[in-house]
CSV table of C-alpha atoms in Angstrom, one decimal:
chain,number,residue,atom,x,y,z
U,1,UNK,CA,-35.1,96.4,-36.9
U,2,UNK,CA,-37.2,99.9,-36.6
U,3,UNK,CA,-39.3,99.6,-39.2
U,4,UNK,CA,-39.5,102.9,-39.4
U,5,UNK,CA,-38.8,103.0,-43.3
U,6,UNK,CA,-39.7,100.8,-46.0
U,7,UNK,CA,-41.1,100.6,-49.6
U,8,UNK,CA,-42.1,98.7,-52.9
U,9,UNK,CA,-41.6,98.8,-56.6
U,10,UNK,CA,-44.5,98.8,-59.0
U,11,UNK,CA,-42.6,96.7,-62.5
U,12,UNK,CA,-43.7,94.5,-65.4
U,13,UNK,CA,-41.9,93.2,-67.7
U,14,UNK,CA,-38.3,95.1,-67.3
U,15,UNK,CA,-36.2,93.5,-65.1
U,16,UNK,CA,-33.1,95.4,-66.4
U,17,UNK,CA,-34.4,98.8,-65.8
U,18,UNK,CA,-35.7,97.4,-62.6
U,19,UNK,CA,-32.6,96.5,-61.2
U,20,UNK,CA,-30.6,99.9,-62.0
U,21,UNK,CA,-33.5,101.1,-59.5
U,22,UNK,CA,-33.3,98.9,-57.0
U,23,UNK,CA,-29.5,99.4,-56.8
U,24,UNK,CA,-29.8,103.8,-56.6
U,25,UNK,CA,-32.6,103.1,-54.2
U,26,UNK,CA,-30.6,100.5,-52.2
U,27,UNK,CA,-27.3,103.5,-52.6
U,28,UNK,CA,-29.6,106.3,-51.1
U,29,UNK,CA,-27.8,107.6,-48.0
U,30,UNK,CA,-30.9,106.8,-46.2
U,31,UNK,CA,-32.8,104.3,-47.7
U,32,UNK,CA,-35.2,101.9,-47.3
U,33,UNK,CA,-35.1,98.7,-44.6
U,34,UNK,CA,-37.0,96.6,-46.7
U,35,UNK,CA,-38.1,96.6,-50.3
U,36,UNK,CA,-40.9,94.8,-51.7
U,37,UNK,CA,-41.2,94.1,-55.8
U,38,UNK,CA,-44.8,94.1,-56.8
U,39,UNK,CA,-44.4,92.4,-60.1
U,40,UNK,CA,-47.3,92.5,-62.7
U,41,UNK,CA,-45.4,90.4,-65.0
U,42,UNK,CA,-46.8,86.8,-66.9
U,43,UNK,CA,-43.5,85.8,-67.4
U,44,UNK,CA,-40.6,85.0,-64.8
U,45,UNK,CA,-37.9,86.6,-65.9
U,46,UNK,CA,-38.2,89.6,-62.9
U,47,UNK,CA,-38.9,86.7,-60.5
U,48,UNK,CA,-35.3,85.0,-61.3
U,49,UNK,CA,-33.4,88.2,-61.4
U,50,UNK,CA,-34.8,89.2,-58.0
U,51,UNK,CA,-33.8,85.6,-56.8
U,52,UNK,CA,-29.8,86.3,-58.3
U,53,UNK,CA,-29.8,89.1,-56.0
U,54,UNK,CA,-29.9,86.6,-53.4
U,55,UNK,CA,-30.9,89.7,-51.0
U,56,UNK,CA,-32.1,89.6,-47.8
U,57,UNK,CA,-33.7,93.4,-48.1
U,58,UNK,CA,-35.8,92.5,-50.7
U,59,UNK,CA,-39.2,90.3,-50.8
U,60,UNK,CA,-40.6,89.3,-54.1
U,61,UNK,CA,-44.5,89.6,-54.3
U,62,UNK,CA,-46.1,88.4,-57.7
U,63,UNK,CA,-49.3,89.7,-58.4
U,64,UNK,CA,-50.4,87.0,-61.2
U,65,UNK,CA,-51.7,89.5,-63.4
U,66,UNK,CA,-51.5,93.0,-64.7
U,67,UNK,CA,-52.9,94.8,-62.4
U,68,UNK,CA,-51.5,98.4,-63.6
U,69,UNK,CA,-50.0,101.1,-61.8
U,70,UNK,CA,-53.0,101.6,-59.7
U,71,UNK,CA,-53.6,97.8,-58.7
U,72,UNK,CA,-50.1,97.4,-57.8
U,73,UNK,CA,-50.5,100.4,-55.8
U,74,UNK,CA,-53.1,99.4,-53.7
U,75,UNK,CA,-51.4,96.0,-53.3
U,76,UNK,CA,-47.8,97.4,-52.5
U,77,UNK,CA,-49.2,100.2,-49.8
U,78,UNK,CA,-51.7,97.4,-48.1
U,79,UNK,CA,-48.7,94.9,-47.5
U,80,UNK,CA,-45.8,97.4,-46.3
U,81,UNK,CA,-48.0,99.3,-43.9
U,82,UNK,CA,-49.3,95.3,-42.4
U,83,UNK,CA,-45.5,95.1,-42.3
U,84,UNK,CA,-45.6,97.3,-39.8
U,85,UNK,CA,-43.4,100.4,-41.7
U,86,UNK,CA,-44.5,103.8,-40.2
U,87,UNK,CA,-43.2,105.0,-44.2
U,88,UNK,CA,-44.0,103.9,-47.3
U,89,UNK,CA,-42.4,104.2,-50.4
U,90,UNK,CA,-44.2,104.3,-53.6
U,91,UNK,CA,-42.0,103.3,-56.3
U,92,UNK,CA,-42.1,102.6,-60.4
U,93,UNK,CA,-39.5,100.6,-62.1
U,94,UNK,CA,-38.3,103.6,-64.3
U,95,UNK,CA,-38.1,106.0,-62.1
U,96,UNK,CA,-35.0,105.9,-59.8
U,97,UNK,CA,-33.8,109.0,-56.7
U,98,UNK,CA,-32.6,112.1,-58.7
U,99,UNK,CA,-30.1,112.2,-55.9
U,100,UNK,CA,-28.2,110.4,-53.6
U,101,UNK,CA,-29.6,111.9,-50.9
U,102,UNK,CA,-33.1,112.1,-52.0
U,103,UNK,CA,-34.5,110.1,-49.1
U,104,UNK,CA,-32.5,111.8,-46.5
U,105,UNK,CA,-33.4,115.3,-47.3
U,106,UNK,CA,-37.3,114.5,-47.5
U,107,UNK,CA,-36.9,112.9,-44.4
U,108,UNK,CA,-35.8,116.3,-43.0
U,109,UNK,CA,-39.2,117.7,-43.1
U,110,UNK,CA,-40.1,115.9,-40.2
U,111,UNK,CA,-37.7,117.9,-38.3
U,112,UNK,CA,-38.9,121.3,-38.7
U,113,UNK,CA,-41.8,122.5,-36.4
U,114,UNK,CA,-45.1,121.3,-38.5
U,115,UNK,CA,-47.8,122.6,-35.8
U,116,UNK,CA,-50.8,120.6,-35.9
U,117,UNK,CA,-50.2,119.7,-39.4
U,118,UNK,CA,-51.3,115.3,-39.8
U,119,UNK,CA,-48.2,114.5,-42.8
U,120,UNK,CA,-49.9,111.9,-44.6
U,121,UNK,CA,-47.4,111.9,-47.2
U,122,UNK,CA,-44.2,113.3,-48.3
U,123,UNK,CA,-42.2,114.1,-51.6
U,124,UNK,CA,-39.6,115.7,-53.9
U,125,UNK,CA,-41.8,117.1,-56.2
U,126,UNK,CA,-45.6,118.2,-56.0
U,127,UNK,CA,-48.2,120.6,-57.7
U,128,UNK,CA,-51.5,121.9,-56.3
U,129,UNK,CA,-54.6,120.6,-58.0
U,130,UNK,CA,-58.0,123.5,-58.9
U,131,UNK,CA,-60.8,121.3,-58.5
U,132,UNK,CA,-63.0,123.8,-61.0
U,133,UNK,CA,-60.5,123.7,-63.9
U,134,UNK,CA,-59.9,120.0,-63.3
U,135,UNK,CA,-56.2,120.8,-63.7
U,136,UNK,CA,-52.9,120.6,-62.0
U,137,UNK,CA,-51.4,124.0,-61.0
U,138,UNK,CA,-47.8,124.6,-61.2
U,139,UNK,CA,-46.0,125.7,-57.9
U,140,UNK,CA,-43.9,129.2,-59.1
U,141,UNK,CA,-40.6,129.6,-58.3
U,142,UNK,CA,-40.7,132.3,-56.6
U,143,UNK,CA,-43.2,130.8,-54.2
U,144,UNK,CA,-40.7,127.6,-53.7
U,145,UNK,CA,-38.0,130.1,-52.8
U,146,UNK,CA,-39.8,131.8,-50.1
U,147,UNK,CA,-40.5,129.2,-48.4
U,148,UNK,CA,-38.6,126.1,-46.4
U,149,UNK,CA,-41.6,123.7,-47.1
U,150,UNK,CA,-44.9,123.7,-49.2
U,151,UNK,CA,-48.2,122.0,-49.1
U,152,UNK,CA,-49.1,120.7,-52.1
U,153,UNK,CA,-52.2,118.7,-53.3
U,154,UNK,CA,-50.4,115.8,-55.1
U,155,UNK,CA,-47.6,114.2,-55.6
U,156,UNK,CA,-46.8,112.1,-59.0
U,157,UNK,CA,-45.5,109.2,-59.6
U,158,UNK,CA,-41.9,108.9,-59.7
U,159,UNK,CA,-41.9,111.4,-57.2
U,160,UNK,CA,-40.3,110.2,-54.3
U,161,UNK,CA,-44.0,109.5,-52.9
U,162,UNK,CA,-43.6,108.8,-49.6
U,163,UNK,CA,-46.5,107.7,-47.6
U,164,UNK,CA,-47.1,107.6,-43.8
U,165,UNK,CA,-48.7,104.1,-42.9
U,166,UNK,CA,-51.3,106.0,-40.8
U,167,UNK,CA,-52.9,106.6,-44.1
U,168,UNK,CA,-53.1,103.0,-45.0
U,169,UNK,CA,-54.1,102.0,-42.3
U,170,UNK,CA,-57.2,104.6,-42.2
U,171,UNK,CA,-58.3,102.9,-45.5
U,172,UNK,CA,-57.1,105.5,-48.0
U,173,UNK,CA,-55.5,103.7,-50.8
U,174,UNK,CA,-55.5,103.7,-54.5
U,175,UNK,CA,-58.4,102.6,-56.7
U,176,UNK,CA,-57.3,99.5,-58.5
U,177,UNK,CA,-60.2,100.1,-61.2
U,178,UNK,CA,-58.1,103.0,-62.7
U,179,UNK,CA,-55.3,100.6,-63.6
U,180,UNK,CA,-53.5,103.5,-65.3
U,181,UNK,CA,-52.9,107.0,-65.0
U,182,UNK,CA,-54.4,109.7,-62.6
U,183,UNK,CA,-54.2,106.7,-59.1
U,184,UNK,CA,-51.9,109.0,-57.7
U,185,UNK,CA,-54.4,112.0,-57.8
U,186,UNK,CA,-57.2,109.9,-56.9
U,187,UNK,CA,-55.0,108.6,-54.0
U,188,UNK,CA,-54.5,112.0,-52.8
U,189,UNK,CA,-57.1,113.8,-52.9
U,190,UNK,CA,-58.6,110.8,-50.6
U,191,UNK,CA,-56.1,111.4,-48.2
U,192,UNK,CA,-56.9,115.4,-48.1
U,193,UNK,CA,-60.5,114.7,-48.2
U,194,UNK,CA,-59.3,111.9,-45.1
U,195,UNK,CA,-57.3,115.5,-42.9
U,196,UNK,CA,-54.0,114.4,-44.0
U,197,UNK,CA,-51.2,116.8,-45.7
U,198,UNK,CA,-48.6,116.6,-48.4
U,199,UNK,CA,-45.2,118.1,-48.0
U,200,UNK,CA,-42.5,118.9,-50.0
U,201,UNK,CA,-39.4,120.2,-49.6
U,202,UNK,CA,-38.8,123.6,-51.4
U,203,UNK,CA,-34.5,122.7,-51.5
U,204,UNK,CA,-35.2,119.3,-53.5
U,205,UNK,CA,-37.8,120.4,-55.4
U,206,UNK,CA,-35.8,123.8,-56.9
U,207,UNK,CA,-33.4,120.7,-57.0
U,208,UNK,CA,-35.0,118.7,-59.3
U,209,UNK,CA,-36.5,121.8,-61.7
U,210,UNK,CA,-32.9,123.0,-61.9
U,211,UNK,CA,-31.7,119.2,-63.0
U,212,UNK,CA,-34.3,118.8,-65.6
U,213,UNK,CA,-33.8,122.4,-66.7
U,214,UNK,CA,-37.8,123.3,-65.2
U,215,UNK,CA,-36.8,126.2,-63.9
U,216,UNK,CA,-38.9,129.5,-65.6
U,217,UNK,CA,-41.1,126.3,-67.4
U,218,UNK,CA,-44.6,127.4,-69.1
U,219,UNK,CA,-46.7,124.0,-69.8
U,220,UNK,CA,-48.0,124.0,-73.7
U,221,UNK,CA,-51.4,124.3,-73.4
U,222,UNK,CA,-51.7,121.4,-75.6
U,223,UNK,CA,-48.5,118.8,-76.2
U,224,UNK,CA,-48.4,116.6,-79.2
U,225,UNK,CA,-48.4,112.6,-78.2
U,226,UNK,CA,-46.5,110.4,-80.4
U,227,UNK,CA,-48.8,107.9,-82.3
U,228,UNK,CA,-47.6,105.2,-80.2
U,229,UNK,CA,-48.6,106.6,-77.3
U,230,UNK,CA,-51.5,107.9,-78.2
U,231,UNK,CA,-53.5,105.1,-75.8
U,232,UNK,CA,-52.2,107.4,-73.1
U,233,UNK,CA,-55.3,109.5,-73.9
U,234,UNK,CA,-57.5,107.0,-73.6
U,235,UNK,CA,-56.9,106.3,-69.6
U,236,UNK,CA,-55.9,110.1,-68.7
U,237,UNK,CA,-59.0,111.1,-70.1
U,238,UNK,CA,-61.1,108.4,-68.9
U,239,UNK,CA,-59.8,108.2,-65.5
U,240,UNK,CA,-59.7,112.3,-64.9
U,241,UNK,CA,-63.2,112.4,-66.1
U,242,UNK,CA,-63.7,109.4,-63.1
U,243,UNK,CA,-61.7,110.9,-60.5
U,244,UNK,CA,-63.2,114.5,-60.7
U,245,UNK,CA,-67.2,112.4,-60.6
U,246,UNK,CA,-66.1,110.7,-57.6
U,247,UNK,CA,-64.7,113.6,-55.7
U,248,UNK,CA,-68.0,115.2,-56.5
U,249,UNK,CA,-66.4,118.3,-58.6
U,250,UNK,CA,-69.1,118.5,-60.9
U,251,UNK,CA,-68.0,122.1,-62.0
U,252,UNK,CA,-64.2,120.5,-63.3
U,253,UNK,CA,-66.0,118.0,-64.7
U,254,UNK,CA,-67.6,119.7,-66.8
U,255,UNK,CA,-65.2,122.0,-68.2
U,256,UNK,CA,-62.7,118.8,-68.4
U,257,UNK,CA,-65.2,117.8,-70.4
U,258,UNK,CA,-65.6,120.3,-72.7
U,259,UNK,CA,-61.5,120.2,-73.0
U,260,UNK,CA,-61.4,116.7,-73.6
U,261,UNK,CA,-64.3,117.3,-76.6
U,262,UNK,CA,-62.0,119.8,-78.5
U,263,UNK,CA,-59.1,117.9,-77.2
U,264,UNK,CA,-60.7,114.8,-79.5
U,265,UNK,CA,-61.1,117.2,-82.7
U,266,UNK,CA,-57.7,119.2,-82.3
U,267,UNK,CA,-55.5,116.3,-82.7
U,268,UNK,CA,-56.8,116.4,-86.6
U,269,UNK,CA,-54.8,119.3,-87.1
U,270,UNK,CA,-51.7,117.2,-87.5
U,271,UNK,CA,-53.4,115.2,-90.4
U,272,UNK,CA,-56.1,112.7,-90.9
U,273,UNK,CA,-54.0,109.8,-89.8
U,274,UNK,CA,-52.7,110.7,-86.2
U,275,UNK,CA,-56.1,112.6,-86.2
U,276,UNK,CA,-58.5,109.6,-86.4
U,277,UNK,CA,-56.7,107.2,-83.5
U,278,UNK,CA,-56.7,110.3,-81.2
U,279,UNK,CA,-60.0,110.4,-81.3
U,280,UNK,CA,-60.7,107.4,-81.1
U,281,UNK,CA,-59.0,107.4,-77.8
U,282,UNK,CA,-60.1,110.3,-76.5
U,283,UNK,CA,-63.6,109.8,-77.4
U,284,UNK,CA,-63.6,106.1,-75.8
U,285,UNK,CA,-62.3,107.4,-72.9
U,286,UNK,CA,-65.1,109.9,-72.8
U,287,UNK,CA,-67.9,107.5,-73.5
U,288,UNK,CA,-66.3,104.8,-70.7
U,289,UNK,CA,-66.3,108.0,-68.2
U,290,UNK,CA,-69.6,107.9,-68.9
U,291,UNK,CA,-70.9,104.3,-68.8
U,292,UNK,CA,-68.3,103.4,-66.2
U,293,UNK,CA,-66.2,100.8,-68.3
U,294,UNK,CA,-63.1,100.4,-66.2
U,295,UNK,CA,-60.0,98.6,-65.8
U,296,UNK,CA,-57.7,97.9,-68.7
U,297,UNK,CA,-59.0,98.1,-71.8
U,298,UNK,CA,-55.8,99.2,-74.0
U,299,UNK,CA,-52.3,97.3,-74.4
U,300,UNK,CA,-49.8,99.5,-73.0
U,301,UNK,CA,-46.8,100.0,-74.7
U,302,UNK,CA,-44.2,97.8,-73.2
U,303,UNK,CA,-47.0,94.8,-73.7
């Protein structure tokens, strides 16, 4: 075998959705040698669906707690590299190839003249990151059509994230005290900071914008959470706040700071109820920024 290409999928707790992945990752036209489950679960139910398969491509590795996104991460890019894969795939249980060809096409990017360039990762979707706003920067379409490939600054999760082993192996990985939300930025602005690049390819990302209708999109300055899902503010505050400390941008910092203040206040706008939790979120996420409280600390939804 090559070993040229393999991967892992973060789950917990949804082995149906799971396997609908693993079967459109498993149809790609390229797709990966070997796949590795890095399940988070208490229970066993992902264990003996995984075991039905009865597949020889994939390796079941239970981590015996949840460890979030971030932990699984860690876990998941540490045992594929040690497999000896020169590509990584970073996979969530949800989030399945827009296309059948998704694989194959990033692939491609290795075949075009990169100069000195050291690809640390690759991807079908990515966005540049200014360190002084503390904000993701959308990519413009115009740019994306001028150009065969583009280096970006990250690439999200569910992404097609595809990570070169070099990286792994270099000690860049993600920071399991995150647990959730914002591991992927933390993880690549470690691998910049490291001399490594991200790539994307322009055709599958004007792709994907023109399959989820992103084409001409303008992001609301603010977006309205639904009140279950409102602990999402909680860690994306908290762990922004973290990452932008750690990577020593104290100028972001502070004006995600001041953001994340008014962010805590705004949410009253939509009445007293939905008001009061947001802050409370917001706010805790602020103060654990602060004190560095990390880890989980809120029940996710699908707990």
């Amino acid at each position: 075998m090559s070993k040229f290409f393999g991967g892992f999928i973060i789950t917990y707790q949804r082995p149906e959705i799971l396997l609908d992945t693993i079967q459109k990752l498993f149809d790609q036209t390229f797709p990966p040698e070997k796949l590795w489950i890095i399940d988070n679960s208490v229970d066993s139910d992902t264990l003996q669906k995984i075991e039905a398969l009865n597949s020889n491509r994939l390796i079941y590795h239970r981590v015996g707690h949840n460890a979030g996104p971030a932990g699984a991460a860690a876990i998941g890019l540490r045992i594929v590299a040690e497999a000896g894969y020169k590509w990584v795939f970073w996979g969530d249980d949800d989030d399945p190839p827009p296309f059948e060809n998704s694989f194959e096409n990033i692939f491609k990017l290795l075949s075009i003249d990169l100069g000195d360039l050291r690809i640390g990762q690759m991807g079908l979707v990515g966005q540049r990151f200014d360190t002084k706003k503390g904000k993701v920067i959308r990519i413009s379409d115009a740019e994306l059509k001028s150009q065969q490939r583009i280096e970006v600054d990250t690439i999200a999760g569910g992404q097609m994230k595809i990570v070169s082993s070099k990286v792994v192996h270099d000690g860049v990985l993600p920071e399991p005290d995150l647990f959730y939300g914002y591991e992927e930025l933390d993880f690549d602005l470690k691998l910049k900071k490291a001399g490594y690049t991200s790539l994307v390819s322009t055709d599958e990302f004007l792709k994907a914008r023109n399959k989820y209708g992103r084409i001409g999109f303008n992001r609301p300055a603010y977006s309205k959470k639904a009140s279950n899902k409102l602990w999402r503010e909680y860690y994306s505050t908290r762990n922004l706040l973290t990452v932008l400390k750690r990577n020593k941008f104290y100028f972001g910092y502070m004006v995600c700071l001041t953001k994340s203040l008014a962010k805590g206040l705004y949410g009253f706008r939509y009445g007293w109820g939905f008001g009061v939790i947001n802050f409370k979120f917001v706010y805790t996420g602020i103060w654990h920024s602060i004190i560095k409280e990390m880890g989980k600390k809120f029940v996710l939804q699908n707990e």
